[in-house]
Amino acid sequence: QVQLVESGGGLVQAGGSLRLSCAASGRSSTYTSAWFRQVPGKEREFVAAIRWLTGLSFYADSVKGRFTISRDNAQNTVYLQMNSLKPEDTAIYYCATGRVSTAFDRVDKYDYWGQGTQVTVSS
């Protein structure tokens, strides 16, 4: 059974930075991990994904050049470094993982989810 524990959310001013962490237990090295975000009343939205085996990463257009996803194999942890934050980045951020090889931006591709961490960006 895979378990995901997120941390690192908080309140930051526009233009600031935050780093989210997602510690995974029971994860296979062949998995893909991703970050999604959700605003109340809206669908969960893809942010970024990374393949554990190769380190290949994928990003939503809205965060390219500002966010960086990375993984630490020894710590079994995936990170999301968020720079140049904007008020529209405010959301609950969720970590997800699963045996995903295509369509990394689809919510239904991921089997395991964290509890979510709130990110609030003030203007």
PDB file of C-alpha atoms in Angstrom, residues 13 15 24 46 67 69 88-89 102 106 114:
ATOM      1  CA  GLN A  13       2.996  37.190  -0.896  1.00  0.00           C
ATOM      2  CA  GLY A  15       6.262  37.010  -6.162  1.00  0.00           C
ATOM      3  CA  ALA A  24       6.106   8.349  -0.234  1.00  0.00           C
ATOM      4  CA  PHE A  46      -2.655  19.152 -13.278  1.00  0.00           C
ATOM      5  CA  PHE A  67       7.605  25.708 -10.881  1.00  0.00           C
ATOM      6  CA  ILE A  69       9.300  19.251  -9.840  1.00  0.00           C
ATOM      7  CA  GLU A  88      -4.127  32.554  -9.055  1.00  0.00           C
ATOM      8  CA  ASP A  89      -1.804  29.819  -7.756  1.00  0.00           C
ATOM      9  CA  THR A 102       0.935   8.321 -20.643  1.00  0.00           C
ATOM     10  CA  ARG A 106      -5.234  13.054 -16.032  1.00  0.00           C
ATOM     11  CA  GLY A 114      -2.044  12.642  -0.382  1.00  0.00           C
TER      12      GLY A 114
END
